[in-house]
Amino acid sequence: MKVMVGGTFDPLHDGHKRLLSRSFALAGPDGEVVIGLTNDAFASHKTHPIHPFAERKSDLEQYITGTITAAAAEKKYATRWEVEPLSDRFGSALDADFDAIVVSEETLPVAVEINKMRRAKNLRKVDIHQITCVLAEDGRWISSTRIWRGEIDTHGHLIRTQD
């Protein structure tokens, strides 16, 4: 099965890891995962700073290949995969031949829009697989924005400040 997933992945946090894990599990060992990574121009629309594309791509590659930490080494994926730059919300999903897209609760509307646009082009719709967002210790979603603000770390642990 060919699966697509996309995002900015900066910083790479436990919510992103759930999204990627689901994508690889769905594709299976004989499948393929295409990871759309927002390019610098598209990512610049975020409300917080973003690391350069090359750095974010390297972080993704290190996580997928298990070269970041010993714990990540247990998460090596046998599935074929590639990272492609995203210059908009859709990337190659409007034209590519693939079977499924994996999204979070937050990005579900984009996947629905992709299927509408594919139908308008007489292309078959793709299956949408939605993961639940990973919650931080405070019960709110882990998000890159919250991490950049210094509220939580990449695992959703609250960052306590000394007064």
Tab-separated table of C-alpha atoms in Angstrom:
chain	number	residue	atom	x	y	z
A	1	MET	CA	0.000	0.000	0.000
A	2	LYS	CA	1.248	3.490	-0.817
A	3	VAL	CA	0.583	5.988	1.973
A	4	MET	CA	1.043	9.749	2.090
A	5	VAL	CA	1.519	11.947	5.136
A	6	GLY	CA	2.621	15.556	5.421
A	7	GLY	CA	3.639	18.314	7.753
A	8	THR	CA	6.287	20.738	8.912
A	9	PHE	CA	7.633	18.392	11.605
A	10	ASP	CA	9.386	21.138	13.578
A	11	PRO	CA	10.256	20.258	16.190
A	12	LEU	CA	9.658	16.542	15.710
A	13	HIS	CA	7.440	15.574	18.665
A	14	ASP	CA	5.472	12.574	19.936
A	15	GLY	CA	2.391	13.572	17.914
A	16	HIS	CA	4.447	13.538	14.711
A	17	LYS	CA	5.903	10.184	15.715
A	18	ARG	CA	2.400	8.724	16.122
A	19	LEU	CA	1.493	10.067	12.664
A	20	LEU	CA	4.591	8.499	11.111
A	21	SER	CA	4.191	5.191	12.968
A	22	ARG	CA	0.610	4.862	11.734
A	23	SER	CA	1.714	5.659	8.180
A	24	PHE	CA	4.402	2.972	8.216
A	25	ALA	CA	2.128	0.412	9.875
A	26	LEU	CA	-0.582	1.039	7.302
A	27	ALA	CA	1.834	0.783	4.363
A	28	GLY	CA	3.252	-2.473	5.662
A	29	PRO	CA	6.703	-3.888	4.897
A	30	ASP	CA	5.969	-4.169	1.164
A	31	GLY	CA	4.420	-0.698	0.865
A	32	GLU	CA	5.712	2.821	0.541
A	33	VAL	CA	5.376	5.993	2.601
A	34	VAL	CA	5.683	9.410	0.983
A	35	ILE	CA	6.312	12.124	3.542
A	36	GLY	CA	5.485	15.620	2.341
A	37	LEU	CA	7.676	18.105	4.217
A	38	THR	CA	6.785	21.773	3.947
A	39	ASN	CA	9.432	23.739	2.086
A	40	ASP	CA	10.895	26.877	3.663
A	41	ALA	CA	8.589	29.282	1.800
A	42	PHE	CA	5.405	27.406	2.772
A	43	ALA	CA	6.591	26.806	6.355
A	44	SER	CA	7.315	30.525	6.783
A	45	HIS	CA	3.554	31.095	7.207
A	46	LYS	CA	3.728	29.513	10.676
A	47	THR	CA	3.338	31.729	13.725
A	48	HIS	CA	6.574	30.459	15.275
A	49	PRO	CA	10.150	30.091	14.004
A	50	ILE	CA	10.903	27.142	11.716
A	51	HIS	CA	14.215	25.391	11.167
A	52	PRO	CA	15.431	25.188	7.545
A	53	PHE	CA	14.069	22.421	5.297
A	54	ALA	CA	17.390	20.537	5.213
A	55	GLU	CA	17.557	20.413	9.018
A	56	ARG	CA	13.930	19.237	9.370
A	57	LYS	CA	14.484	16.618	6.664
A	58	SER	CA	17.600	15.367	8.440
A	59	ASP	CA	15.685	15.071	11.741
A	60	LEU	CA	12.960	13.039	9.998
A	61	GLU	CA	15.501	10.770	8.326
A	62	GLN	CA	17.344	10.192	11.599
A	63	TYR	CA	14.113	9.312	13.382
A	64	ILE	CA	12.932	6.930	10.648
A	65	THR	CA	16.270	5.167	10.355
A	66	GLY	CA	16.630	4.973	14.132
A	67	THR	CA	19.854	6.922	14.395
A	68	ILE	CA	18.755	9.556	16.934
A	69	THR	CA	18.722	7.567	20.184
A	70	ALA	CA	18.849	4.004	21.405
A	71	ALA	CA	15.074	4.132	21.967
A	72	ALA	CA	14.518	5.255	18.385
A	73	ALA	CA	16.674	2.369	17.153
A	74	GLU	CA	13.811	0.063	18.068
A	75	LYS	CA	11.585	1.933	15.614
A	76	LYS	CA	13.398	1.147	12.382
A	77	TYR	CA	10.963	0.741	9.520
A	78	ALA	CA	11.405	-1.827	6.758
A	79	THR	CA	8.948	0.002	4.504
A	80	ARG	CA	10.273	2.032	1.560
A	81	TRP	CA	9.925	5.762	2.122
A	82	GLU	CA	10.834	9.119	0.673
A	83	VAL	CA	10.573	12.756	1.671
A	84	GLU	CA	9.242	15.227	-0.882
A	85	PRO	CA	9.002	19.008	-0.501
A	86	LEU	CA	5.528	20.503	-0.008
A	87	SER	CA	4.964	23.971	-1.417
A	88	ASP	CA	1.244	23.981	-0.527
A	89	ARG	CA	-1.281	21.996	1.533
A	90	PHE	CA	-1.722	19.319	-1.133
A	91	GLY	CA	1.642	18.521	-2.709
A	92	SER	CA	1.525	15.575	-5.103
A	93	ALA	CA	-1.625	14.178	-3.412
A	94	LEU	CA	-3.825	15.780	-6.091
A	95	ASP	CA	-2.238	13.790	-8.914
A	96	ALA	CA	-0.236	10.887	-7.491
A	97	ASP	CA	-1.368	7.283	-7.535
A	98	PHE	CA	-1.598	6.270	-3.880
A	99	ASP	CA	-3.971	4.418	-1.568
A	100	ALA	CA	-4.233	6.286	1.713
A	101	ILE	CA	-3.427	9.489	3.537
A	102	VAL	CA	-2.771	9.690	7.271
A	103	VAL	CA	-3.793	12.861	9.091
A	104	SER	CA	-4.390	14.177	12.581
A	105	GLU	CA	-7.637	15.570	13.915
A	106	GLU	CA	-6.267	18.995	13.058
A	107	THR	CA	-5.501	18.201	9.399
A	108	LEU	CA	-8.521	16.029	8.573
A	109	PRO	CA	-10.211	18.854	6.583
A	110	VAL	CA	-7.213	18.985	4.219
A	111	ALA	CA	-7.571	15.261	3.423
A	112	VAL	CA	-11.295	15.698	2.757
A	113	GLU	CA	-10.475	18.587	0.406
A	114	ILE	CA	-7.845	16.462	-1.356
A	115	ASN	CA	-10.462	13.788	-2.089
A	116	LYS	CA	-12.919	16.402	-3.426
A	117	MET	CA	-10.249	17.803	-5.725
A	118	ARG	CA	-9.226	14.312	-6.878
A	119	ARG	CA	-12.865	13.515	-7.716
A	120	ALA	CA	-13.109	16.719	-9.749
A	121	LYS	CA	-10.110	15.455	-11.756
A	122	ASN	CA	-11.744	12.031	-12.211
A	123	LEU	CA	-9.183	10.381	-9.953
A	124	ARG	CA	-10.176	7.808	-7.384
A	125	LYS	CA	-10.542	8.957	-3.824
A	126	VAL	CA	-8.026	7.716	-1.287
A	127	ASP	CA	-8.701	6.251	2.135
A	128	ILE	CA	-8.332	8.734	4.974
A	129	HIS	CA	-6.859	7.436	8.219
A	130	GLN	CA	-7.096	9.837	11.137
A	131	ILE	CA	-4.978	9.449	14.241
A	132	THR	CA	-5.883	10.992	17.550
A	133	CYS	CA	-3.572	13.759	18.633
A	134	VAL	CA	-1.169	12.968	21.441
A	135	LEU	CA	-1.996	14.772	24.650
A	136	ALA	CA	0.473	16.575	26.858
A	137	GLU	CA	0.466	16.198	30.657
A	138	ASP	CA	-2.106	18.990	30.904
A	139	GLY	CA	-4.567	17.146	28.647
A	140	ARG	CA	-4.107	19.520	25.709
A	141	TRP	CA	-2.624	18.524	22.341
A	142	ILE	CA	1.122	18.397	21.906
A	143	SER	CA	1.877	20.965	19.228
A	144	SER	CA	4.944	22.588	17.768
A	145	THR	CA	3.552	26.000	18.714
A	146	ARG	CA	3.291	25.004	22.389
A	147	ILE	CA	6.829	23.601	22.273
A	148	TRP	CA	8.207	26.786	20.684
A	149	ARG	CA	6.417	28.861	23.353
A	150	GLY	CA	8.227	26.858	26.026
A	151	GLU	CA	5.031	25.405	27.556
A	152	ILE	CA	5.912	21.734	26.953
A	153	ASP	CA	8.732	19.589	25.641
A	154	THR	CA	8.547	17.259	22.627
A	155	HIS	CA	7.040	14.519	24.799
A	156	GLY	CA	4.310	16.736	26.245
A	157	HIS	CA	5.911	17.210	29.652
A	158	LEU	CA	5.117	20.596	31.152
A	159	ILE	CA	8.078	22.907	31.408
A	160	ARG	CA	8.123	24.395	34.848
A	161	THR	CA	9.713	27.803	35.074
A	162	GLN	CA	11.532	29.035	38.156
A	163	ASP	CA	10.144	32.313	39.485
